[in-house]
Short mmCIF file of C-alpha atoms in Angstrom, two decimals:
data_model
loop_
_atom_site.label_atom_id
_atom_site.label_comp_id
_atom_site.label_asym_id
_atom_site.label_seq_id
_atom_site.Cartn_x
_atom_site.Cartn_y
_atom_site.Cartn_z
CA UNK C 1 82.58 82.26 -59.72
CA UNK C 2 84.94 85.10 -60.61
CA UNK C 3 88.26 85.01 -58.79
CA UNK C 4 88.46 88.75 -58.04
CA UNK C 5 85.44 89.90 -56.04
CA UNK C 6 85.30 93.70 -55.75
CA UNK C 7 82.87 94.99 -53.10
CA UNK C 8 81.69 98.60 -53.13
CA UNK C 9 78.70 100.49 -51.76
CA UNK C 10 77.49 103.80 -50.44
CA UNK C 11 78.99 104.84 -47.12
CA UNK C 12 77.03 103.39 -44.22
CA UNK C 13 75.74 100.34 -46.08
CA UNK C 14 78.29 98.01 -44.46
CA UNK C 15 80.42 97.20 -47.52
CA UNK C 16 83.46 96.28 -45.40
CA UNK C 17 81.33 93.91 -43.31
CA UNK C 18 79.92 92.30 -46.46
CA UNK C 19 83.39 91.99 -48.01
CA UNK C 20 84.64 90.26 -44.85
CA UNK C 21 81.65 87.89 -44.71
CA UNK C 22 82.04 87.14 -48.43
CA UNK C 23 85.71 86.22 -47.92
CA UNK C 24 84.69 83.73 -45.22
CA UNK C 25 81.94 82.27 -47.40
CA UNK C 26 84.31 81.83 -50.36
CA UNK C 27 86.96 80.19 -48.16
CA UNK C 28 84.63 77.35 -47.19
CA UNK C 29 85.71 73.72 -47.70
CA UNK C 30 89.44 74.22 -47.85
CA UNK C 31 89.57 77.22 -50.18
CA UNK C 32 91.99 80.11 -49.65
CA UNK C 33 90.78 83.70 -49.87
CA UNK C 34 92.73 86.94 -49.68
CA UNK C 35 90.78 89.91 -48.29
CA UNK C 36 92.29 93.19 -49.48
CA UNK C 37 91.81 96.67 -48.02
CA UNK C 38 92.77 99.73 -50.10
CA UNK C 39 91.50 102.72 -48.12
CA UNK C 40 93.81 102.55 -45.11
CA UNK C 41 90.97 102.49 -42.56
CA UNK C 42 91.94 99.17 -40.91
CA UNK C 43 88.27 98.18 -40.96
CA UNK C 44 89.15 94.54 -41.62
CA UNK C 45 91.33 94.32 -38.51
CA UNK C 46 88.51 95.74 -36.39
CA UNK C 47 85.95 93.27 -37.74
CA UNK C 48 88.20 90.26 -37.19
CA UNK C 49 89.23 91.59 -33.78
CA UNK C 50 92.93 91.53 -34.55
CA UNK C 51 95.78 94.02 -34.50
CA UNK C 52 96.27 96.53 -37.31
CA UNK C 53 97.20 94.84 -40.58
CA UNK C 54 100.73 95.41 -41.87
CA UNK C 55 101.72 95.60 -45.52
CA UNK C 56 101.95 91.83 -45.78
CA UNK C 57 99.53 88.96 -46.29
CA UNK C 58 98.52 87.44 -42.97
CA UNK C 59 96.07 84.68 -42.03
CA UNK C 60 93.28 86.14 -39.93
CA UNK C 61 90.57 83.44 -39.86
CA UNK C 62 89.79 79.81 -40.56
CA UNK C 63 86.55 79.21 -42.44
CA UNK C 64 84.24 76.18 -42.08
CA UNK C 65 85.81 73.12 -43.66
CA UNK C 66 89.36 74.30 -42.98
CA UNK C 67 89.61 77.11 -45.52
CA UNK C 68 91.76 80.13 -44.78
CA UNK C 69 91.16 83.85 -44.98
CA UNK C 70 94.27 85.97 -45.31
CA UNK C 71 94.20 89.76 -45.28
CA UNK C 72 96.33 92.55 -46.72
CA UNK C 73 96.13 96.29 -46.16
CA UNK C 74 97.63 97.73 -49.33
CA UNK C 75 99.66 100.88 -48.78
CA UNK C 76 100.24 102.97 -51.91
CA UNK C 77 103.70 104.15 -50.81
CA UNK C 78 104.91 100.63 -50.07
CA UNK C 79 103.35 99.38 -53.30
CA UNK C 80 105.24 102.06 -55.24
CA UNK C 81 108.51 101.03 -53.60
CA UNK C 82 107.80 97.43 -54.68
CA UNK C 83 107.02 98.71 -58.16
CA UNK C 84 110.26 100.70 -58.39
CA UNK C 85 112.25 97.69 -57.26
CA UNK C 86 110.43 95.35 -59.69
CA UNK C 87 110.82 97.49 -62.80
CA UNK C 88 113.81 99.71 -62.07
CA UNK C 89 115.81 97.72 -59.47
CA UNK C 90 116.20 100.86 -57.36
CA UNK C 91 116.54 99.05 -54.02
CA UNK C 92 118.04 101.44 -51.47
CA UNK C 93 117.61 104.34 -53.90
CA UNK C 94 113.86 103.84 -53.68
CA UNK C 95 114.04 104.01 -49.89
CA UNK C 96 116.06 107.21 -50.20
CA UNK C 97 113.31 108.69 -52.38
CA UNK C 98 110.82 107.86 -49.63
CA UNK C 99 112.90 109.74 -47.08
CA UNK C 100 112.97 112.75 -49.39
CA UNK C 101 109.20 112.69 -49.68
CA UNK C 102 109.19 111.83 -53.38
CA UNK C 103 107.13 108.67 -52.89
CA UNK C 104 104.42 110.50 -50.99
CA UNK C 105 104.46 113.24 -53.63
CA UNK C 106 104.04 110.71 -56.47
CA UNK C 107 101.12 108.87 -54.86
CA UNK C 108 99.36 112.13 -53.94
CA UNK C 109 99.88 114.29 -57.01
CA UNK C 110 98.97 111.50 -59.46
CA UNK C 111 95.91 109.68 -58.08
CA UNK C 112 95.67 107.63 -61.29
CA UNK C 113 99.09 106.15 -60.58
CA UNK C 114 98.06 105.52 -56.98
CA UNK C 115 95.03 103.52 -58.13
CA UNK C 116 97.19 101.53 -60.56
CA UNK C 117 99.38 100.56 -57.61
CA UNK C 118 96.45 99.60 -55.39
CA UNK C 119 94.54 97.62 -58.00
CA UNK C 120 97.76 96.20 -59.40
CA UNK C 121 98.67 94.61 -56.09
CA UNK C 122 95.26 92.90 -55.90
CA UNK C 123 95.47 91.74 -59.52
CA UNK C 124 98.95 90.33 -58.89
CA UNK C 125 97.48 88.22 -56.07
CA UNK C 126 94.76 86.98 -58.46
CA UNK C 127 97.36 85.84 -61.03
CA UNK C 128 99.93 84.48 -58.56
CA UNK C 129 100.74 80.76 -58.74
CA UNK C 130 102.83 78.45 -56.56
CA UNK C 131 105.70 76.23 -57.72
CA UNK C 132 103.22 73.56 -58.81
CA UNK C 133 101.43 76.05 -61.05
CA UNK C 134 98.34 76.26 -58.85
CA UNK C 135 96.74 79.55 -57.88
CA UNK C 136 97.92 80.67 -54.45
CA UNK C 137 94.44 82.07 -53.71
CA UNK C 138 91.15 80.66 -54.95
CA UNK C 139 89.56 84.08 -54.55
CA UNK C 140 90.66 87.65 -53.84
CA UNK C 141 88.04 89.92 -52.23
CA UNK C 142 88.68 93.66 -52.40
CA UNK C 143 87.03 96.05 -49.95
CA UNK C 144 86.96 98.84 -52.52
CA UNK C 145 86.20 102.59 -52.35
CA UNK C 146 82.55 103.75 -52.16
CA UNK C 147 80.17 103.59 -55.11
CA UNK C 148 80.69 107.21 -56.12
CA UNK C 149 84.38 106.55 -56.81
CA UNK C 150 84.45 102.89 -57.78
CA UNK C 151 84.33 103.24 -61.59
CA UNK C 152 87.13 105.79 -61.68
CA UNK C 153 89.15 103.69 -59.22
CA UNK C 154 88.86 100.55 -61.34
CA UNK C 155 89.19 102.23 -64.73
CA UNK C 156 92.87 102.87 -64.13
CA UNK C 157 93.87 102.49 -67.78
CA UNK C 158 91.97 105.66 -68.70
CA UNK C 159 93.27 107.41 -65.60
CA UNK C 160 96.94 106.99 -66.53
CA UNK C 161 96.52 107.39 -70.29
CA UNK C 162 97.44 111.05 -70.14
CA UNK C 163 100.30 110.43 -67.72
CA UNK C 164 102.14 107.57 -69.37
CA UNK C 165 101.43 106.46 -72.94
CA UNK C 166 104.41 104.10 -72.99
CA UNK C 167 106.74 102.48 -70.50
CA UNK C 168 106.29 100.30 -67.40
CA UNK C 169 103.42 102.29 -65.84
CA UNK C 170 101.46 102.10 -69.09
CA UNK C 171 102.10 98.36 -69.41
CA UNK C 172 101.20 97.82 -65.74
CA UNK C 173 97.88 99.66 -66.23
CA UNK C 174 97.10 97.55 -69.29
CA UNK C 175 97.88 94.33 -67.38
CA UNK C 176 95.59 95.45 -64.55
CA UNK C 177 92.76 96.27 -66.96
CA UNK C 178 93.04 92.86 -68.62
CA UNK C 179 92.11 91.34 -65.27
CA UNK C 180 89.53 93.95 -64.25
CA UNK C 181 87.60 93.74 -67.54
CA UNK C 182 87.69 89.96 -67.76
CA UNK C 183 85.40 87.24 -66.48
CA UNK C 184 87.91 86.81 -63.62
CA UNK C 185 86.39 89.91 -61.99
CA UNK C 186 82.94 90.76 -60.61
CA UNK C 187 82.06 94.09 -59.02
CA UNK C 188 79.37 93.76 -56.33
CA UNK C 189 77.47 96.70 -54.86
CA UNK C 190 76.13 96.75 -51.30
CA UNK C 191 72.98 98.72 -50.55
CA UNK C 192 70.18 99.17 -48.05
CA UNK C 193 66.45 99.17 -48.81
CA UNK C 194 66.42 102.96 -48.70
CA UNK C 195 65.96 105.46 -51.51
CA UNK C 196 69.41 107.12 -51.53
CA UNK C 197 71.53 103.94 -51.34
CA UNK C 198 69.38 102.24 -53.99
CA UNK C 199 69.64 105.24 -56.32
CA UNK C 200 73.41 105.40 -55.83
CA UNK C 201 73.58 101.68 -56.55
CA UNK C 202 71.65 102.17 -59.80
CA UNK C 203 73.93 105.06 -60.79
CA UNK C 204 77.04 103.04 -59.94
CA UNK C 205 75.92 100.08 -62.02
CA UNK C 206 75.18 102.37 -64.96
CA UNK C 207 78.70 103.85 -64.69
CA UNK C 208 80.32 100.41 -64.44
CA UNK C 209 78.44 99.20 -67.49
CA UNK C 210 79.36 102.31 -69.47
CA UNK C 211 83.02 101.65 -68.65
CA UNK C 212 82.70 97.96 -69.67
CA UNK C 213 83.54 96.84 -66.14
CA UNK C 214 81.93 93.51 -65.09
CA UNK C 215 79.07 93.87 -62.63
CA UNK C 216 78.34 90.98 -60.29
CA UNK C 217 75.51 91.05 -57.75
CA UNK C 218 73.64 93.45 -55.53
CA UNK C 219 73.81 92.62 -51.83
CA UNK C 220 71.04 94.18 -49.75
CA UNK C 221 72.41 94.50 -46.25
CA UNK C 222 70.75 94.95 -42.84
CA UNK C 223 67.31 93.74 -43.93
CA UNK C 224 64.75 93.90 -41.12
CA UNK C 225 61.99 91.28 -40.84
CA UNK C 226 58.44 92.12 -41.89
CA UNK C 227 55.96 91.69 -39.05
CA UNK C 228 52.85 93.51 -40.29
CA UNK C 229 51.57 94.83 -43.58
CA UNK C 230 49.19 97.76 -44.16
CA UNK C 231 46.09 95.54 -44.25
CA UNK C 232 46.91 94.15 -40.81
CA UNK C 233 47.38 97.67 -39.46
CA UNK C 234 44.07 98.86 -40.92
CA UNK C 235 42.18 95.96 -39.38
CA UNK C 236 43.89 96.53 -36.03
CA UNK C 237 42.81 100.18 -36.08
CA UNK C 238 39.07 99.46 -36.01
CA UNK C 239 37.24 100.08 -32.75
CA UNK C 240 36.49 96.39 -32.26
CA UNK C 241 40.10 95.33 -32.85
CA UNK C 242 41.40 98.08 -30.55
CA UNK C 243 39.27 96.63 -27.75
CA UNK C 244 40.50 93.12 -28.59
CA UNK C 245 44.12 94.31 -28.41
CA UNK C 246 43.49 95.99 -25.05
CA UNK C 247 41.90 92.81 -23.67
CA UNK C 248 44.81 90.72 -24.97
CA UNK C 249 47.31 93.01 -23.28
CA UNK C 250 45.38 92.93 -20.04
CA UNK C 251 45.13 89.14 -20.24
CA UNK C 252 48.89 89.01 -20.60
CA UNK C 253 49.26 90.95 -17.34
CA UNK C 254 50.20 94.30 -18.93
CA UNK C 255 49.06 97.19 -16.74
CA UNK C 256 47.49 100.27 -18.35
CA UNK C 257 46.69 98.25 -21.46
CA UNK C 258 44.10 100.70 -22.81
CA UNK C 259 46.66 103.51 -22.90
CA UNK C 260 49.17 101.38 -24.80
CA UNK C 261 46.93 100.53 -27.73
CA UNK C 262 47.36 103.92 -29.45
CA UNK C 263 51.20 104.01 -29.30
CA UNK C 264 51.38 100.37 -30.41
CA UNK C 265 49.19 101.09 -33.43
CA UNK C 266 51.35 104.11 -34.30
CA UNK C 267 54.43 101.90 -34.31
CA UNK C 268 52.57 99.32 -36.37
CA UNK C 269 51.61 102.01 -38.90
CA UNK C 270 55.24 103.14 -39.16
CA UNK C 271 56.27 99.55 -39.71
CA UNK C 272 53.69 99.08 -42.46
CA UNK C 273 54.85 102.29 -44.13
CA UNK C 274 58.46 101.05 -44.05
CA UNK C 275 57.37 97.73 -45.57
CA UNK C 276 55.73 99.60 -48.47
CA UNK C 277 58.80 101.80 -49.03
CA UNK C 278 61.06 98.74 -49.00
CA UNK C 279 58.75 97.08 -51.52
CA UNK C 280 59.31 100.05 -53.85
CA UNK C 281 63.09 99.84 -53.42
CA UNK C 282 63.08 96.12 -54.14
CA UNK C 283 61.25 96.83 -57.38
CA UNK C 284 63.91 99.42 -58.29
CA UNK C 285 66.65 96.87 -57.63
CA UNK C 286 64.89 94.21 -59.69
CA UNK C 287 64.91 96.63 -62.64
CA UNK C 288 68.73 96.51 -62.59
CA UNK C 289 68.56 92.89 -63.81
CA UNK C 290 71.34 91.62 -61.55
CA UNK C 291 71.33 88.79 -59.01
CA UNK C 292 70.30 90.21 -55.63
CA UNK C 293 70.87 88.71 -52.19
CA UNK C 294 69.61 89.89 -48.82
CA UNK C 295 71.47 89.76 -45.52
CA UNK C 296 69.62 90.20 -42.22
CA UNK C 297 70.12 93.02 -39.76
CA UNK C 298 72.05 91.71 -36.75
CA UNK C 299 70.34 93.40 -33.83
CA UNK C 300 73.34 92.92 -31.55
CA UNK C 301 75.76 94.49 -34.03
CA UNK C 302 78.50 92.80 -36.04
CA UNK C 303 81.29 91.11 -34.12
CA UNK C 304 83.39 88.12 -35.17
CA UNK C 305 80.51 85.73 -34.46
CA UNK C 306 78.24 87.96 -36.50
CA UNK C 307 80.65 87.80 -39.44
CA UNK C 308 80.49 84.01 -39.42
CA UNK C 309 76.68 84.23 -39.22
CA UNK C 310 76.58 86.48 -42.30
CA UNK C 311 79.00 84.16 -44.10
CA UNK C 312 76.64 81.27 -43.38
CA UNK C 313 73.76 83.30 -44.84
CA UNK C 314 75.80 83.95 -47.99
CA UNK C 315 76.59 80.25 -48.34
CA UNK C 316 72.89 79.41 -47.99
CA UNK C 317 72.20 81.90 -50.80
CA UNK C 318 74.72 80.06 -52.96
CA UNK C 319 77.36 82.75 -53.48
CA UNK C 320 80.15 80.17 -53.07
CA UNK C 321 78.54 77.51 -55.27
CA UNK C 322 80.88 78.14 -58.16
CA UNK C 323 78.21 79.65 -60.38
CA UNK C 324 79.22 82.84 -62.15
CA UNK C 325 77.47 85.74 -60.44
CA UNK C 326 78.72 88.20 -63.01
CA UNK C 327 75.58 89.31 -64.77
CA UNK C 328 77.49 91.56 -67.17
CA UNK C 329 80.87 89.86 -67.14
CA UNK C 330 82.92 90.79 -70.16
#
């Protein structure tokens, strides 16, 4: 499986939750995973019920089998200071620039450079090795920007082309792109079985493919169980079946059973309609020709226990089996 797992999705689809669960699943059986946040929302800290993440790699969870999940909230200003020290040895001069506001100006006025810094930090973690030559992290999972911005965010080489055609920034962008467009990377999109998220997923995949960025899998989140289909609802709506339902309710000790049959059938009809709409969205996702996995809706919401439950579901689906999930890996 690719070593850099980029997770994106339309707002509200739960991409941060999926990224966190994926990091736990990949850390199973002694593996080490780094979970990276680039939007400054501290969503990872909230999910893992820990304090706000600093600009340093910190262990936040132990996965089944003794694996570790570390987390890093990448800050563009701090990353630029690291960059200035690495390439220009500015040291205290870089800190002086920060006090003057130059660092904030550089990361705001040139968003392409900002994205180079954010993606560059994640790619550095992917390439990093220890003194024995082994990778420090088996996988790096990035909680990336939403689908509408993901291609531009990852295609940093094009973004900085007009800003720096030579020099360290140019070389840094090229080094980042070598990782992002290789088989080391897979970009996964999170969606719901609803028309707008599915359409945005299809559009995002088309943009990623056009930019030669490696797509991975589609993760359908918050899937609700199917209880009834339209045929069952139609049969329940007949006069005979309505009487049977009323008798069953009365036999179960429900008072006013006759008056409940109508509202229950209305809810059943709504459920059947949702099932049909979800069937249509599944067909649209199948047309994308990417591996697709479904995660259940957790009725109690997602807390730390819920994260581990979702990670277990991902392991059952085989996302940590070592097989390459990159359907269009370059």
